[in-house]
mmCIF file of C-alpha atoms in Angstrom:
data_model
loop_
_atom_site.group_PDB
_atom_site.id
_atom_site.type_symbol
_atom_site.label_atom_id
_atom_site.label_comp_id
_atom_site.label_asym_id
_atom_site.label_seq_id
_atom_site.Cartn_x
_atom_site.Cartn_y
_atom_site.Cartn_z
ATOM 1 C CA MET A 24 131.883 109.316 72.165
ATOM 2 C CA GLY A 25 131.067 109.806 68.094
ATOM 3 C CA GLY A 26 133.513 110.783 65.329
ATOM 4 C CA GLN A 27 134.550 114.169 66.301
ATOM 5 C CA PHE A 28 132.982 117.085 64.462
ATOM 6 C CA ASP A 29 135.581 118.884 61.770
ATOM 7 C CA LEU A 30 135.579 122.734 62.331
ATOM 8 C CA HIS A 31 137.229 122.915 59.102
ATOM 9 C CA GLU A 32 134.024 121.555 57.580
ATOM 10 C CA LEU A 33 132.808 125.028 58.089
ATOM 11 C CA GLN A 34 132.425 127.964 55.910
ATOM 12 C CA SER A 35 134.307 130.570 56.770
ATOM 13 C CA ASP A 36 131.450 132.982 57.999
ATOM 14 C CA GLN A 37 130.284 129.839 59.692
ATOM 15 C CA ALA A 38 132.342 129.582 62.759
ATOM 16 C CA GLY A 39 131.338 132.680 64.642
ATOM 17 C CA PRO A 40 133.604 134.277 68.514
ATOM 18 C CA ALA A 41 135.033 132.700 70.623
ATOM 19 C CA VAL A 42 133.565 131.364 73.690
ATOM 20 C CA VAL A 43 134.326 130.115 76.483
ATOM 21 C CA VAL A 44 131.873 128.057 78.964
ATOM 22 C CA GLN A 45 132.314 127.293 82.727
ATOM 23 C CA TYR A 46 129.353 125.298 84.625
ATOM 24 C CA GLY A 47 128.874 124.863 88.622
ATOM 25 C CA ASP A 48 130.787 121.401 89.870
ATOM 26 C CA GLY A 49 134.031 123.251 88.464
ATOM 27 C CA SER A 50 134.376 121.464 83.972
ATOM 28 C CA ALA A 51 134.118 124.625 81.130
ATOM 29 C CA ILE A 52 134.680 124.216 77.235
ATOM 30 C CA ARG A 53 135.848 125.825 74.939
ATOM 31 C CA GLY A 54 134.184 126.873 71.539
ATOM 32 C CA TYR A 55 133.184 128.581 68.502
ATOM 33 C CA VAL A 56 129.619 130.234 68.230
ATOM 34 C CA ALA A 57 128.376 128.174 65.143
ATOM 35 C CA GLN A 58 124.934 127.105 63.285
ATOM 36 C CA ASP A 59 123.736 124.175 61.353
ATOM 37 C CA THR A 60 120.339 122.159 60.640
ATOM 38 C CA VAL A 61 119.098 120.584 63.748
ATOM 39 C CA SER A 62 116.454 117.999 63.987
ATOM 40 C CA LEU A 63 114.874 116.013 66.735
ATOM 41 C CA GLY A 64 112.340 113.685 65.578
ATOM 42 C CA SER A 65 109.985 115.556 62.747
ATOM 43 C CA PHE A 66 111.360 118.629 64.453
ATOM 44 C CA THR A 67 113.296 121.111 62.426
ATOM 45 C CA ALA A 68 115.602 124.302 63.150
ATOM 46 C CA SER A 69 117.593 125.268 60.503
ATOM 47 C CA ASN A 70 120.068 127.228 60.794
ATOM 48 C CA GLN A 71 120.622 126.998 64.544
ATOM 49 C CA THR A 72 122.998 128.706 66.893
ATOM 50 C CA PHE A 73 124.919 126.581 68.978
ATOM 51 C CA ILE A 74 128.819 126.347 70.278
ATOM 52 C CA LEU A 75 130.633 124.350 69.027
ATOM 53 C CA ALA A 76 133.645 122.858 71.735
ATOM 54 C CA VAL A 77 136.651 122.568 70.205
ATOM 55 C CA ALA A 78 138.613 122.225 73.989
ATOM 56 C CA GLN A 79 136.781 120.578 77.124
ATOM 57 C CA ASN A 80 138.476 120.529 80.705
ATOM 58 C CA ALA A 81 136.699 116.716 81.624
ATOM 59 C CA ASP A 82 135.316 114.051 80.263
ATOM 60 C CA PHE A 83 131.816 115.090 80.005
ATOM 61 C CA GLY A 84 130.960 111.035 78.851
ATOM 62 C CA ILE A 85 127.368 112.510 75.672
ATOM 63 C CA ALA A 86 128.402 114.448 72.562
ATOM 64 C CA GLY A 87 126.751 117.543 74.291
ATOM 65 C CA LEU A 88 124.126 119.516 76.161
ATOM 66 C CA MET A 89 120.656 120.740 74.590
ATOM 67 C CA GLY A 90 118.917 124.100 76.414
ATOM 68 C CA LEU A 91 116.388 124.273 76.850
ATOM 69 C CA GLY A 92 116.593 128.230 79.430
ATOM 70 C CA TRP A 93 115.386 130.806 78.290
ATOM 71 C CA PRO A 94 117.359 132.732 75.026
ATOM 72 C CA SER A 95 118.345 135.611 78.402
ATOM 73 C CA LEU A 96 120.842 132.307 79.864
ATOM 74 C CA ALA A 97 122.320 131.630 75.996
ATOM 75 C CA GLN A 98 125.726 132.711 75.889
ATOM 76 C CA SER A 99 126.126 132.346 72.242
ATOM 77 C CA ARG A 100 122.877 134.735 71.662
ATOM 78 C CA GLY A 101 121.235 132.647 69.937
ATOM 79 C CA THR A 102 117.508 131.384 70.578
ATOM 80 C CA PRO A 103 117.937 128.089 71.872
ATOM 81 C CA TRP A 104 116.417 125.497 69.621
ATOM 82 C CA TRP A 105 113.145 124.786 71.253
ATOM 83 C CA LEU A 106 111.465 127.987 71.044
ATOM 84 C CA ASN A 107 112.138 127.505 67.127
ATOM 85 C CA VAL A 108 111.022 124.919 66.164
ATOM 86 C CA ILE A 109 108.138 125.626 69.046
ATOM 87 C CA ASP A 110 105.143 126.355 66.394
ATOM 88 C CA GLU A 111 105.704 122.745 64.850
ATOM 89 C CA PHE A 112 104.881 121.305 68.057
ATOM 90 C CA GLU A 113 101.029 119.751 68.689
ATOM 91 C CA GLU A 114 101.482 122.129 72.035
ATOM 92 C CA PRO A 115 103.758 124.454 73.306
ATOM 93 C CA GLU A 116 105.429 122.512 75.644
ATOM 94 C CA MET A 117 108.004 120.270 77.210
ATOM 95 C CA SER A 118 107.549 117.238 79.128
ATOM 96 C CA PHE A 119 109.894 115.499 81.690
ATOM 97 C CA TYR A 120 109.896 111.686 82.850
ATOM 98 C CA PHE A 121 112.406 110.269 84.629
ATOM 99 C CA SER A 122 112.212 106.816 85.836
ATOM 100 C CA GLN A 123 112.433 104.969 89.029
ATOM 101 C CA TRP A 124 114.319 101.465 88.045
ATOM 102 C CA ASN A 125 113.767 97.971 90.335
ATOM 103 C CA PRO A 126 115.641 95.793 87.704
ATOM 104 C CA SER A 127 114.719 91.802 87.985
ATOM 105 C CA ASP A 128 118.368 91.914 87.756
ATOM 106 C CA PRO A 129 120.424 93.265 90.441
ATOM 107 C CA ASN A 130 123.971 93.086 88.006
ATOM 108 C CA ASP A 131 121.561 94.812 85.213
ATOM 109 C CA VAL A 132 123.214 97.897 85.254
ATOM 110 C CA VAL A 133 122.135 99.546 81.577
ATOM 111 C CA THR A 134 118.390 100.187 83.017
ATOM 112 C CA PRO A 135 116.346 103.711 81.270
ATOM 113 C CA GLY A 136 116.731 107.198 82.202
ATOM 114 C CA GLY A 137 113.469 108.241 81.371
ATOM 115 C CA GLN A 138 111.526 110.063 78.660
ATOM 116 C CA PHE A 139 111.669 113.206 77.196
ATOM 117 C CA THR A 140 107.983 114.387 75.574
ATOM 118 C CA ILE A 141 108.483 117.168 72.547
ATOM 119 C CA GLY A 142 105.179 118.738 72.337
ATOM 120 C CA GLY A 143 102.927 117.335 74.658
ATOM 121 C CA ARG A 144 103.149 115.073 78.044
ATOM 122 C CA ASN A 145 102.169 111.139 78.176
ATOM 123 C CA THR A 146 99.579 110.787 80.520
ATOM 124 C CA SER A 147 99.740 107.279 80.747
ATOM 125 C CA LEU A 148 102.454 108.350 82.620
ATOM 126 C CA TYR A 149 100.740 110.507 85.627
ATOM 127 C CA ASP A 150 97.721 110.250 87.766
ATOM 128 C CA GLY A 151 94.392 113.801 87.867
ATOM 129 C CA ASP A 152 95.574 116.900 86.252
ATOM 130 C CA ILE A 153 99.075 119.111 85.755
ATOM 131 C CA LYS A 154 99.191 121.753 88.093
ATOM 132 C CA PHE A 155 101.228 124.216 86.529
ATOM 133 C CA ILE A 156 102.532 127.316 88.287
ATOM 134 C CA PRO A 157 102.802 130.563 86.426
ATOM 135 C CA ILE A 158 107.216 131.426 86.197
ATOM 136 C CA SER A 159 108.204 134.622 87.412
ATOM 137 C CA GLN A 160 110.803 135.924 84.560
ATOM 138 C CA GLN A 161 112.504 134.296 81.603
ATOM 139 C CA SER A 162 115.729 133.461 81.885
ATOM 140 C CA TYR A 163 115.680 130.650 84.638
ATOM 141 C CA TRP A 164 112.456 128.555 84.992
ATOM 142 C CA THR A 165 111.588 130.077 87.764
ATOM 143 C CA ILE A 166 108.685 129.746 89.883
ATOM 144 C CA PRO A 167 107.630 130.878 93.440
ATOM 145 C CA LEU A 168 108.208 128.201 96.819
ATOM 146 C CA ASP A 169 105.946 128.551 99.910
ATOM 147 C CA SER A 170 106.570 126.071 102.559
ATOM 148 C CA ILE A 171 108.192 123.288 103.003
ATOM 149 C CA VAL A 172 106.376 120.934 105.230
ATOM 150 C CA VAL A 173 108.117 118.257 107.085
ATOM 151 C CA SER A 174 106.723 116.616 109.338
ATOM 152 C CA SER A 175 103.194 117.654 111.822
ATOM 153 C CA ASN A 176 105.434 119.710 113.878
ATOM 154 C CA THR A 177 107.789 120.932 111.604
ATOM 155 C CA THR A 178 106.807 123.610 108.858
ATOM 156 C CA LEU A 179 109.697 126.413 107.114
ATOM 157 C CA SER A 180 107.877 129.139 105.504
ATOM 158 C CA MET A 181 109.761 130.998 102.729
ATOM 159 C CA THR A 182 110.079 134.274 102.521
ATOM 160 C CA GLY A 183 111.465 137.362 100.141
ATOM 161 C CA SER A 184 113.882 135.441 98.367
ATOM 162 C CA TYR A 185 114.178 132.453 100.413
ATOM 163 C CA GLY A 186 110.564 131.616 98.652
ATOM 164 C CA ARG A 187 112.540 131.760 94.221
ATOM 165 C CA ALA A 188 113.143 128.551 92.984
ATOM 166 C CA ILE A 189 114.103 126.743 89.439
ATOM 167 C CA ALA A 190 112.834 123.760 88.211
ATOM 168 C CA ASP A 191 115.826 122.675 86.549
ATOM 169 C CA THR A 192 116.643 118.725 84.886
ATOM 170 C CA GLY A 193 120.391 119.702 84.266
ATOM 171 C CA THR A 194 120.671 120.104 87.768
ATOM 172 C CA THR A 195 121.215 116.033 89.952
ATOM 173 C CA LEU A 196 119.876 116.909 93.669
ATOM 174 C CA ILE A 197 117.470 119.519 95.958
ATOM 175 C CA ALA A 198 120.072 122.630 96.869
ATOM 176 C CA GLY A 199 118.961 125.847 98.803
ATOM 177 C CA PRO A 200 120.316 128.124 101.167
ATOM 178 C CA ASN A 201 121.845 126.458 104.691
ATOM 179 C CA GLU A 202 120.550 127.940 107.071
ATOM 180 C CA VAL A 203 116.847 126.409 105.454
ATOM 181 C CA VAL A 204 117.889 122.956 104.655
ATOM 182 C CA ASP A 205 119.703 122.423 108.728
ATOM 183 C CA ALA A 206 115.861 123.064 109.965
ATOM 184 C CA PHE A 207 114.633 120.823 107.807
ATOM 185 C CA TYR A 208 117.460 117.949 108.859
ATOM 186 C CA ALA A 209 117.115 118.581 112.859
ATOM 187 C CA ALA A 210 113.421 117.751 111.567
ATOM 188 C CA VAL A 211 114.251 114.338 109.824
ATOM 189 C CA PRO A 212 114.933 111.323 112.786
ATOM 190 C CA GLY A 213 118.528 109.807 112.668
ATOM 191 C CA ALA A 214 119.687 113.000 110.587
ATOM 192 C CA VAL A 215 123.332 114.103 111.357
ATOM 193 C CA ARG A 216 125.912 116.176 109.223
ATOM 194 C CA GLY A 217 128.349 114.399 107.163
ATOM 195 C CA GLU A 218 131.474 115.632 108.526
ATOM 196 C CA THR A 219 130.137 114.275 111.458
ATOM 197 C CA VAL A 220 131.308 111.096 109.538
ATOM 198 C CA SER A 221 134.054 111.961 106.697
ATOM 199 C CA LEU A 222 135.140 114.598 106.234
ATOM 200 C CA GLN A 223 135.107 113.222 102.293
ATOM 201 C CA LEU A 224 131.216 113.876 103.463
ATOM 202 C CA ALA A 225 131.837 117.361 104.141
ATOM 203 C CA GLY A 226 128.593 119.458 103.094
ATOM 204 C CA PHE A 227 125.635 116.318 103.170
ATOM 205 C CA TRP A 228 123.633 115.404 105.969
ATOM 206 C CA LEU A 229 123.640 111.837 105.740
ATOM 207 C CA ILE A 230 119.779 109.612 106.784
ATOM 208 C CA PRO A 231 118.600 106.254 107.732
ATOM 209 C CA CYS A 232 117.820 105.156 104.396
ATOM 210 C CA ALA A 233 114.697 103.769 105.450
ATOM 211 C CA THR A 234 113.207 107.341 106.023
ATOM 212 C CA GLU A 235 109.804 107.073 106.796
ATOM 213 C CA THR A 236 109.580 111.348 106.188
ATOM 214 C CA ASN A 237 107.569 112.696 103.405
ATOM 215 C CA ALA A 238 108.276 116.019 102.169
ATOM 216 C CA VAL A 239 105.855 118.046 100.713
ATOM 217 C CA PHE A 240 106.368 121.025 98.663
ATOM 218 C CA ASN A 241 104.284 124.257 98.581
ATOM 219 C CA PHE A 242 104.144 126.207 95.331
ATOM 220 C CA GLY A 243 102.920 128.798 94.246
ATOM 221 C CA ASN A 244 99.775 128.028 92.720
ATOM 222 C CA ASN A 245 98.255 126.365 95.705
ATOM 223 C CA ALA A 246 101.024 123.833 93.883
ATOM 224 C CA SER A 247 101.598 121.301 96.878
ATOM 225 C CA PHE A 248 103.400 117.649 96.439
ATOM 226 C CA THR A 249 105.089 115.349 97.533
ATOM 227 C CA LEU A 250 109.479 113.834 97.381
ATOM 228 C CA PRO A 251 108.655 110.715 98.521
ATOM 229 C CA ALA A 252 110.438 109.307 101.425
ATOM 230 C CA THR A 253 112.821 106.780 98.655
ATOM 231 C CA LEU A 254 113.898 109.848 96.881
ATOM 232 C CA LEU A 255 114.938 112.145 100.265
ATOM 233 C CA GLY A 256 118.333 109.032 100.194
ATOM 234 C CA TYR A 257 120.328 109.621 97.045
ATOM 235 C CA GLN A 258 123.299 107.652 97.359
ATOM 236 C CA TYR A 259 124.209 104.598 100.538
ATOM 237 C CA LEU A 260 127.118 105.444 102.682
ATOM 238 C CA GLY A 261 127.856 100.928 103.273
ATOM 239 C CA ARG A 262 130.659 100.975 104.780
ATOM 240 C CA TYR A 263 130.681 104.254 106.186
ATOM 241 C CA LYS A 264 127.834 104.644 108.005
ATOM 242 C CA PRO A 265 125.444 101.327 107.387
ATOM 243 C CA GLY A 266 121.917 102.068 106.729
ATOM 244 C CA TYR A 267 122.629 104.865 106.029
ATOM 245 C CA CYS A 268 122.423 107.208 102.804
ATOM 246 C CA THR A 269 123.787 111.148 101.569
ATOM 247 C CA GLY A 270 120.464 113.166 101.213
ATOM 248 C CA SER A 271 119.490 114.554 98.499
ATOM 249 C CA ILE A 272 118.971 118.163 99.777
ATOM 250 C CA ILE A 273 122.157 120.108 99.640
ATOM 251 C CA GLY A 274 122.727 123.326 101.377
ATOM 252 C CA MET A 275 124.705 126.209 98.750
ATOM 253 C CA ALA A 276 126.944 128.736 100.624
ATOM 254 C CA GLY A 277 126.648 132.079 100.698
ATOM 255 C CA SER A 278 124.405 134.835 101.035
ATOM 256 C CA ILE A 279 121.254 134.650 98.431
ATOM 257 C CA SER A 280 121.310 136.452 95.490
ATOM 258 C CA SER A 281 118.787 138.223 94.510
ATOM 259 C CA SER A 282 119.235 137.561 90.620
ATOM 260 C CA TYR A 283 119.348 133.795 91.308
ATOM 261 C CA PRO A 284 116.977 131.735 92.820
ATOM 262 C CA ALA A 285 117.287 130.242 96.949
ATOM 263 C CA TRP A 286 116.319 127.158 95.769
ATOM 264 C CA ILE A 287 117.306 124.857 92.515
ATOM 265 C CA PHE A 288 115.100 121.146 92.044
ATOM 266 C CA GLY A 289 116.958 118.700 90.373
ATOM 267 C CA ASP A 290 115.866 115.223 89.435
ATOM 268 C CA ALA A 291 115.701 114.031 93.025
ATOM 269 C CA PHE A 292 112.435 116.213 93.447
ATOM 270 C CA LEU A 293 112.062 115.806 89.773
ATOM 271 C CA LYS A 294 111.866 111.340 89.976
ATOM 272 C CA GLY A 295 108.392 112.008 91.929
ATOM 273 C CA VAL A 296 106.774 114.352 89.873
ATOM 274 C CA TYR A 297 105.689 114.250 86.315
ATOM 275 C CA THR A 298 106.984 117.900 84.311
ATOM 276 C CA VAL A 299 105.805 120.094 82.114
ATOM 277 C CA PHE A 300 107.432 123.070 80.825
ATOM 278 C CA ARG A 301 105.185 124.942 78.984
ATOM 279 C CA LYS A 302 105.630 128.327 76.940
ATOM 280 C CA GLY A 303 101.977 128.451 76.524
ATOM 281 C CA ASN A 304 99.607 130.272 73.721
ATOM 282 C CA GLU A 305 99.884 133.904 73.296
ATOM 283 C CA SER A 306 97.252 134.366 76.124
ATOM 284 C CA GLU A 307 98.920 132.606 78.642
ATOM 285 C CA GLN A 308 101.710 132.784 80.837
ATOM 286 C CA PRO A 309 104.594 130.464 80.662
ATOM 287 C CA SER A 310 104.681 128.133 83.343
ATOM 288 C CA VAL A 311 105.763 124.728 85.249
ATOM 289 C CA GLY A 312 103.479 122.087 85.558
ATOM 290 C CA PHE A 313 103.754 118.932 87.781
ATOM 291 C CA ALA A 314 101.455 115.781 88.372
ATOM 292 C CA PRO A 315 101.992 112.658 90.627
ATOM 293 C CA VAL A 316 103.687 109.848 89.564
ATOM 294 C CA LYS A 317 101.372 107.044 88.077
ATOM 295 C CA GLY A 318 102.512 104.196 90.322
ATOM 296 C CA VAL A 319 104.076 105.676 93.270
ATOM 297 C CA ASN A 320 102.901 105.395 96.642
ATOM 298 C CA TYR A 321 103.268 108.852 98.143
ATOM 299 C CA ALA A 322 100.669 107.287 101.463
ATOM 300 C CA THR A 323 103.894 105.343 102.558
ATOM 301 C CA ASN A 324 107.625 105.723 101.639
ATOM 302 C CA GLY A 325 107.244 106.354 98.107
ATOM 303 C CA ASN A 326 108.449 103.343 96.912
ATOM 304 C CA VAL A 327 107.954 102.390 93.296
ATOM 305 C CA THR A 328 106.749 99.942 91.265
ATOM 306 C CA LEU A 329 108.312 101.432 87.969
ATOM 307 C CA GLY A 330 110.256 99.639 85.286
ATOM 308 C CA THR A 331 106.820 97.000 84.232
ATOM 309 C CA ALA A 332 105.026 96.560 81.605
ATOM 310 C CA GLY A 333 102.019 98.425 81.815
ATOM 311 C CA ASN A 334 103.546 102.378 83.372
ATOM 312 C CA GLY A 335 104.576 103.812 80.169
ATOM 313 C CA ILE A 336 107.863 103.032 80.307
ATOM 314 C CA ASN A 337 107.647 100.552 77.351
ATOM 315 C CA GLY A 338 106.942 104.357 74.898
ATOM 316 C CA ASN A 339 103.459 104.160 75.049
ATOM 317 C CA ILE A 340 102.697 108.132 74.511
ATOM 318 C CA GLY A 341 99.597 108.298 73.818
ATOM 319 C CA ASN A 342 98.363 111.041 71.297
ATOM 320 C CA ALA A 343 101.154 114.039 72.526
ATOM 321 C CA GLY A 344 104.267 114.917 71.185
ATOM 322 C CA VAL A 345 106.939 112.572 69.938
ATOM 323 C CA VAL A 346 108.448 110.183 72.472
ATOM 324 C CA ILE A 347 112.394 110.364 71.923
ATOM 325 C CA THR A 348 113.857 107.558 74.294
ATOM 326 C CA GLY A 349 117.590 106.815 75.417
ATOM 327 C CA SER A 350 119.486 104.535 72.738
ATOM 328 C CA THR A 351 122.728 103.848 71.610
ATOM 329 C CA GLY A 352 123.896 102.598 67.801
ATOM 330 C CA GLY A 353 123.028 102.925 64.805
ATOM 331 C CA LEU A 354 123.714 106.121 61.781
ATOM 332 C CA THR A 355 122.566 109.488 61.547
ATOM 333 C CA SER A 356 123.424 112.281 58.707
ATOM 334 C CA THR A 357 123.736 115.977 58.576
ATOM 335 C CA THR A 358 124.858 118.645 56.998
ATOM 336 C CA ALA A 359 127.790 121.097 57.686
ATOM 337 C CA GLY A 360 128.930 123.536 55.166
ATOM 338 C CA THR A 361 128.100 122.307 51.720
ATOM 339 C CA SER A 362 129.514 118.524 52.591
ATOM 340 C CA THR A 363 127.078 115.784 53.550
ATOM 341 C CA ILE A 364 129.105 113.297 57.370
ATOM 342 C CA ASN A 365 127.623 110.467 57.865
ATOM 343 C CA ARG A 366 128.250 109.623 61.826
ATOM 344 C CA GLU A 367 128.175 107.540 64.817
ATOM 345 C CA VAL A 368 124.904 108.206 67.284
ATOM 346 C CA THR A 369 125.720 109.079 70.382
ATOM 347 C CA GLU A 370 124.213 111.097 73.603
ATOM 348 C CA THR A 371 123.679 113.563 73.850
ATOM 349 C CA SER A 372 121.744 115.290 76.831
ATOM 350 C CA VAL A 373 118.679 117.928 77.442
ATOM 351 C CA ALA A 374 118.423 120.088 79.956
ATOM 352 C CA SER A 375 116.048 122.500 81.245
ATOM 353 C CA GLY A 376 118.979 125.752 82.054
ATOM 354 C CA SER A 377 120.505 126.668 79.262
ATOM 355 C CA GLY A 378 123.495 124.403 78.965
ATOM 356 C CA GLU A 379 125.523 126.706 78.703
ATOM 357 C CA THR A 380 126.218 129.371 81.591
ATOM 358 C CA GLU A 381 127.625 128.766 85.016
ATOM 359 C CA THR A 382 124.976 127.052 88.057
ATOM 360 C CA PRO A 383 127.033 129.219 90.553
ATOM 361 C CA ASN A 384 126.588 128.429 95.027
ATOM 362 C CA GLY A 385 124.819 131.488 97.021
ATOM 363 C CA ASN A 386 128.098 133.679 96.012
ATOM 364 C CA GLY A 387 128.052 133.371 92.399
ATOM 365 C CA GLN A 388 130.821 130.099 92.686
ATOM 366 C CA PRO A 389 130.923 127.529 91.374
ATOM 367 C CA ASN A 390 129.992 124.330 94.374
ATOM 368 C CA THR A 391 131.268 121.204 93.119
ATOM 369 C CA ALA A 392 128.874 119.013 95.888
ATOM 370 C CA LEU A 393 125.930 120.764 94.225
ATOM 371 C CA ILE A 394 125.835 120.316 90.941
ATOM 372 C CA SER A 395 126.078 117.428 87.568
ATOM 373 C CA LYS A 396 125.072 118.088 84.476
ATOM 374 C CA THR A 397 125.048 114.896 83.285
ATOM 375 C CA VAL A 398 123.331 112.081 86.500
ATOM 376 C CA ALA A 399 120.027 110.808 85.488
ATOM 377 C CA TRP A 400 119.428 113.400 82.851
ATOM 378 C CA CYS A 401 117.283 111.787 79.833
ATOM 379 C CA THR A 402 119.213 110.898 77.339
ATOM 380 C CA PHE A 403 117.704 110.234 73.634
ATOM 381 C CA VAL A 404 119.215 110.344 70.360
ATOM 382 C CA VAL A 405 119.236 113.098 67.799
ATOM 383 C CA ALA A 406 117.837 112.450 64.544
ATOM 384 C CA SER A 407 119.729 114.386 62.903
ATOM 385 C CA LEU A 408 123.184 116.227 64.192
ATOM 386 C CA VAL A 409 124.659 114.819 66.611
ATOM 387 C CA LEU A 410 128.166 116.041 66.946
ATOM 388 C CA SER A 411 130.785 115.449 69.457
ATOM 389 C CA GLY A 412 131.248 119.214 71.607
ATOM 390 C CA LEU A 413 127.293 120.469 70.647
ATOM 391 C CA PHE A 414 126.023 122.065 73.440
ATOM 392 C CA LEU A 415 122.549 124.115 71.824
ATOM 393 C CA ALA A 416 121.625 127.566 72.528
#
């Protein structure tokens, strides 16, 4: 963590009401609604509303969270940063690429998380055209899910509230209704329930790490995308069950709420596609777009050749927007009230949720096995404002 932001540096009229925000993994922050100038790259929002955290019940490991959802989700009641600066974008969209890193040195624990493109997309990272799916409402980035093809013999149709899904960079795994997830793994050869191996694995399904199951998710607008078999396995179990991994699709307990989508497609899915969150122009509906990631062999098990020269991870961004890649170190400055403060640059994380709202399970209660706010997010250096405890609207 970098230097702490001093609440006393805010002018008296800048410190707003107190706010408590609880997240889906049980962590929470307490702070105040405040305003300041926030810049990423060349994009600057003056008087940006954010929650200045002064207390937290967990070590977040990052300087703050930047939500990229819609205003209806913001507990600060402020307009999210991206909407305040979108008129400066080359295109009214934001794009994400999450790397699957194959290091040449197995001891190399520092790996690139991916690229976040503001105001465009990196055409060197995907094949073909972006397939856009209009969102159903401006809250979460919610899109329709029509069906899941697990194998040639198993297709799971989604009807009613089961057919509503969130694309969310702030969630680690893929989550869906318990009964649908159980039916999914019933069609995966070798899959077993986690609790049959260890009570510590309750709530997970376990699959052979060498699974060849390439599931196909059919979204609205005839958009179909494959989850490569390598991404269906999340974490190697080792001594618990050699050769097995936890599955990256997990069930959400409780009944399906009409106000909250049944599915959350987090980074486990987004690693297998290039993702664009597009507000669009006045004449078009906001949408989420996907495209196949360059270098992924979807015809076999999805093994990747990423992390090598020529795949875009080297920062080649073409002529689209601004890319802010993961980094640490260096200096930055900001203005708080009337004082200019120099601080060491720390890391913050962006997520396509609000950054301020709780992500509940199906019955509105936190599900600690489901949500992680920070794992595998694209990290980036804030060009002009990095506050320890910054939670942007």
